[in-house]
Amino acid sequence: MRRTLLLAAVIVTSLLLQTTVFADLRLLGARPELLYLVTIVFAFLDGPSAGAVTGFASGMAEDFLLDQPKGITALTLTLLGYVVGLLRQYVVSPSPLFPVGLVAGGTFAGVLFYGVVSFLLGQLAVSVPYLVRVAALSAVYNAILTPLLFPVLRRAVEASRAQKVVRW
């Protein structure tokens, strides 16, 4: 229950920040994708199932709030969360810069995947160089925000984990 409330609070907060504060703060025409960042961090910290659940909930929330075609963002973030969660098992001893690179790479791949799926469904009419530029700039923006948000999200995830109970 505590975990569900934490996830809902993080998603709503990220979505509100993304649509209000960061909507006007653009970096060469691109804005940060906070829900991508949250999904990647949750997947890295808790594995593929938590990443997929976070991605699906985040994607559906964004799709319904922003009046986008339903399911494209949810599909993108669900797959992104699952893949990043699977990559977690191959990380032996992450450096402090590892989350920054992971978030940047995941955001870049996720935005590109979203663009390709939107194009295939007839929902996106932009050129490939523009899509790559927006994906790269969003990845840079999220990489800049990661050192600020990763410790907060890590602490929240660790505090919401179930405690082991030892019975005598």
mmCIF file of C-alpha atoms in Angstrom:
data_model
loop_
_atom_site.group_PDB
_atom_site.id
_atom_site.type_symbol
_atom_site.label_atom_id
_atom_site.label_comp_id
_atom_site.label_asym_id
_atom_site.label_seq_id
_atom_site.Cartn_x
_atom_site.Cartn_y
_atom_site.Cartn_z
ATOM 1 C CA MET A 1 0.000 0.000 0.000
ATOM 2 C CA ARG A 2 2.811 2.355 0.930
ATOM 3 C CA ARG A 3 4.596 1.491 -2.288
ATOM 4 C CA THR A 4 1.498 2.244 -4.385
ATOM 5 C CA LEU A 5 1.004 5.613 -2.712
ATOM 6 C CA LEU A 6 4.656 6.479 -3.269
ATOM 7 C CA LEU A 7 4.417 5.559 -6.943
ATOM 8 C CA ALA A 8 1.254 7.613 -7.407
ATOM 9 C CA ALA A 9 2.758 10.616 -5.631
ATOM 10 C CA VAL A 10 5.981 10.464 -7.669
ATOM 11 C CA ILE A 11 4.107 10.112 -10.963
ATOM 12 C CA VAL A 12 1.676 12.950 -10.232
ATOM 13 C CA THR A 13 4.476 15.230 -9.023
ATOM 14 C CA SER A 14 6.633 14.470 -12.059
ATOM 15 C CA LEU A 15 3.753 14.967 -14.444
ATOM 16 C CA LEU A 16 2.787 18.276 -12.856
ATOM 17 C CA LEU A 17 6.383 19.527 -12.909
ATOM 18 C CA GLN A 18 6.796 18.429 -16.517
ATOM 19 C CA THR A 19 3.624 20.147 -17.702
ATOM 20 C CA THR A 20 3.946 23.356 -15.686
ATOM 21 C CA VAL A 21 7.475 24.298 -14.643
ATOM 22 C CA PHE A 22 9.512 22.506 -17.298
ATOM 23 C CA ALA A 23 7.085 23.170 -20.145
ATOM 24 C CA ASP A 24 8.486 26.686 -20.497
ATOM 25 C CA LEU A 25 12.126 25.815 -19.732
ATOM 26 C CA ARG A 26 13.244 24.495 -23.081
ATOM 27 C CA LEU A 27 16.772 23.579 -24.123
ATOM 28 C CA LEU A 28 17.065 24.425 -27.832
ATOM 29 C CA GLY A 29 13.427 23.490 -28.358
ATOM 30 C CA ALA A 30 13.381 20.314 -26.267
ATOM 31 C CA ARG A 31 11.960 19.798 -22.807
ATOM 32 C CA PRO A 32 12.902 17.266 -20.160
ATOM 33 C CA GLU A 33 10.993 14.020 -19.975
ATOM 34 C CA LEU A 34 10.621 13.550 -16.232
ATOM 35 C CA LEU A 35 8.461 10.460 -16.540
ATOM 36 C CA TYR A 36 11.201 8.769 -18.557
ATOM 37 C CA LEU A 37 13.652 9.682 -15.785
ATOM 38 C CA VAL A 38 11.357 8.324 -13.052
ATOM 39 C CA THR A 39 10.718 5.095 -14.955
ATOM 40 C CA ILE A 40 14.424 4.509 -15.592
ATOM 41 C CA VAL A 41 15.371 5.190 -11.972
ATOM 42 C CA PHE A 42 12.638 2.926 -10.559
ATOM 43 C CA ALA A 43 13.619 0.162 -13.001
ATOM 44 C CA PHE A 44 17.294 0.487 -12.113
ATOM 45 C CA LEU A 45 16.620 0.403 -8.386
ATOM 46 C CA ASP A 46 13.916 -2.294 -8.275
ATOM 47 C CA GLY A 47 14.154 -4.416 -11.397
ATOM 48 C CA PRO A 48 12.089 -5.144 -14.486
ATOM 49 C CA SER A 49 8.672 -5.676 -12.920
ATOM 50 C CA ALA A 50 8.778 -2.419 -10.945
ATOM 51 C CA GLY A 51 10.108 -0.625 -14.025
ATOM 52 C CA ALA A 52 7.322 -1.966 -16.208
ATOM 53 C CA VAL A 53 4.618 -1.066 -13.680
ATOM 54 C CA THR A 54 6.053 2.416 -13.194
ATOM 55 C CA GLY A 55 6.352 2.881 -16.942
ATOM 56 C CA PHE A 56 2.797 1.771 -17.625
ATOM 57 C CA ALA A 57 1.297 3.940 -14.894
ATOM 58 C CA SER A 58 3.393 6.942 -15.943
ATOM 59 C CA GLY A 59 2.577 6.481 -19.608
ATOM 60 C CA MET A 60 -1.151 6.162 -19.085
ATOM 61 C CA ALA A 61 -1.162 9.187 -16.797
ATOM 62 C CA GLU A 62 0.650 11.278 -19.404
ATOM 63 C CA ASP A 63 -1.543 10.035 -22.244
ATOM 64 C CA PHE A 64 -4.764 10.866 -20.420
ATOM 65 C CA LEU A 65 -3.619 14.192 -19.016
ATOM 66 C CA LEU A 66 -2.098 15.560 -22.219
ATOM 67 C CA ASP A 67 -4.832 14.267 -24.553
ATOM 68 C CA GLN A 68 -2.427 12.223 -26.628
ATOM 69 C CA PRO A 69 -3.257 9.003 -28.487
ATOM 70 C CA LYS A 70 -3.825 6.516 -25.713
ATOM 71 C CA GLY A 71 -1.242 3.842 -25.159
ATOM 72 C CA ILE A 72 1.786 5.007 -27.160
ATOM 73 C CA THR A 73 3.527 6.578 -24.179
ATOM 74 C CA ALA A 74 2.430 3.705 -21.950
ATOM 75 C CA LEU A 75 3.895 1.167 -24.390
ATOM 76 C CA THR A 76 7.136 3.123 -24.672
ATOM 77 C CA LEU A 77 7.637 3.571 -20.944
ATOM 78 C CA THR A 78 6.603 0.005 -20.104
ATOM 79 C CA LEU A 79 9.165 -1.435 -22.506
ATOM 80 C CA LEU A 80 11.785 1.076 -21.378
ATOM 81 C CA GLY A 81 11.246 0.220 -17.714
ATOM 82 C CA TYR A 82 11.411 -3.498 -18.388
ATOM 83 C CA VAL A 83 14.580 -3.298 -20.491
ATOM 84 C CA VAL A 84 16.383 -1.039 -18.007
ATOM 85 C CA GLY A 85 15.336 -3.367 -15.197
ATOM 86 C CA LEU A 86 16.819 -6.304 -17.096
ATOM 87 C CA LEU A 87 20.072 -4.401 -17.608
ATOM 88 C CA ARG A 88 20.315 -3.928 -13.848
ATOM 89 C CA GLN A 89 21.552 -7.473 -13.310
ATOM 90 C CA TYR A 90 24.620 -6.805 -15.430
ATOM 91 C CA VAL A 91 25.777 -3.845 -13.346
ATOM 92 C CA VAL A 92 28.401 -5.025 -10.894
ATOM 93 C CA SER A 93 29.539 -1.853 -9.183
ATOM 94 C CA PRO A 94 28.016 1.299 -10.625
ATOM 95 C CA SER A 95 29.952 4.532 -10.520
ATOM 96 C CA PRO A 96 28.277 7.758 -9.409
ATOM 97 C CA LEU A 97 28.002 8.759 -13.071
ATOM 98 C CA PHE A 98 26.341 5.507 -14.140
ATOM 99 C CA PRO A 99 22.763 6.683 -13.435
ATOM 100 C CA VAL A 100 23.419 9.825 -15.499
ATOM 101 C CA GLY A 101 24.521 7.791 -18.506
ATOM 102 C CA LEU A 102 21.731 5.279 -18.024
ATOM 103 C CA VAL A 103 19.067 7.980 -17.880
ATOM 104 C CA ALA A 104 20.542 9.769 -20.899
ATOM 105 C CA GLY A 105 20.717 6.599 -22.983
ATOM 106 C CA GLY A 106 17.304 5.389 -21.880
ATOM 107 C CA THR A 107 15.678 8.738 -22.585
ATOM 108 C CA PHE A 108 17.289 8.921 -26.021
ATOM 109 C CA ALA A 109 16.127 5.404 -26.929
ATOM 110 C CA GLY A 110 12.665 5.957 -25.440
ATOM 111 C CA VAL A 111 12.004 9.211 -27.272
ATOM 112 C CA LEU A 112 13.193 7.663 -30.536
ATOM 113 C CA PHE A 113 10.973 4.614 -29.977
ATOM 114 C CA TYR A 114 8.007 6.865 -29.210
ATOM 115 C CA GLY A 115 8.653 8.807 -32.411
ATOM 116 C CA VAL A 116 8.908 5.678 -34.544
ATOM 117 C CA VAL A 117 5.715 4.164 -33.129
ATOM 118 C CA SER A 118 3.874 7.483 -33.507
ATOM 119 C CA PHE A 119 5.069 7.757 -37.099
ATOM 120 C CA LEU A 120 3.948 4.209 -37.897
ATOM 121 C CA LEU A 121 0.506 4.971 -36.484
ATOM 122 C CA GLY A 122 0.242 8.226 -38.424
ATOM 123 C CA GLN A 123 0.400 10.446 -35.339
ATOM 124 C CA LEU A 124 3.746 12.143 -36.008
ATOM 125 C CA ALA A 125 4.752 14.197 -39.022
ATOM 126 C CA VAL A 126 8.316 15.374 -38.363
ATOM 127 C CA SER A 127 11.588 14.635 -40.092
ATOM 128 C CA VAL A 128 14.042 12.041 -38.817
ATOM 129 C CA PRO A 129 16.807 14.597 -38.083
ATOM 130 C CA TYR A 130 14.371 16.654 -36.013
ATOM 131 C CA LEU A 131 13.302 13.562 -34.048
ATOM 132 C CA VAL A 132 16.931 12.596 -33.369
ATOM 133 C CA ARG A 133 17.737 16.169 -32.285
ATOM 134 C CA VAL A 134 14.786 16.291 -29.871
ATOM 135 C CA ALA A 135 15.690 12.848 -28.483
ATOM 136 C CA ALA A 136 19.319 13.884 -27.953
ATOM 137 C CA LEU A 137 18.394 17.184 -26.308
ATOM 138 C CA SER A 138 15.821 15.527 -24.049
ATOM 139 C CA ALA A 139 18.479 12.999 -23.073
ATOM 140 C CA VAL A 140 20.919 15.805 -22.231
ATOM 141 C CA TYR A 141 18.240 17.630 -20.240
ATOM 142 C CA ASN A 142 17.406 14.481 -18.253
ATOM 143 C CA ALA A 143 21.115 13.797 -17.715
ATOM 144 C CA ILE A 144 21.452 17.273 -16.202
ATOM 145 C CA LEU A 145 18.485 16.653 -13.885
ATOM 146 C CA THR A 146 19.570 13.152 -12.817
ATOM 147 C CA PRO A 147 22.139 14.183 -10.153
ATOM 148 C CA LEU A 148 19.416 16.284 -8.528
ATOM 149 C CA LEU A 149 16.571 13.762 -8.667
ATOM 150 C CA PHE A 150 18.299 10.366 -8.391
ATOM 151 C CA PRO A 151 19.189 10.659 -4.667
ATOM 152 C CA VAL A 152 15.648 11.772 -3.822
ATOM 153 C CA LEU A 153 14.042 8.939 -5.788
ATOM 154 C CA ARG A 154 16.519 6.381 -4.396
ATOM 155 C CA ARG A 155 15.743 7.418 -0.841
ATOM 156 C CA ALA A 156 12.002 7.249 -1.509
ATOM 157 C CA VAL A 157 12.252 3.786 -3.081
ATOM 158 C CA GLU A 158 14.403 2.438 -0.266
ATOM 159 C CA ALA A 159 12.068 3.864 2.388
ATOM 160 C CA SER A 160 9.043 2.219 0.785
ATOM 161 C CA ARG A 161 10.522 -1.273 0.611
ATOM 162 C CA ALA A 162 8.980 -3.836 2.878
ATOM 163 C CA GLN A 163 11.039 -4.494 5.965
ATOM 164 C CA LYS A 164 12.087 -8.060 6.704
ATOM 165 C CA VAL A 165 10.439 -9.479 9.754
ATOM 166 C CA VAL A 166 12.378 -12.050 11.737
ATOM 167 C CA ARG A 167 10.315 -14.219 14.021
ATOM 168 C CA TRP A 168 11.803 -16.333 16.768
#
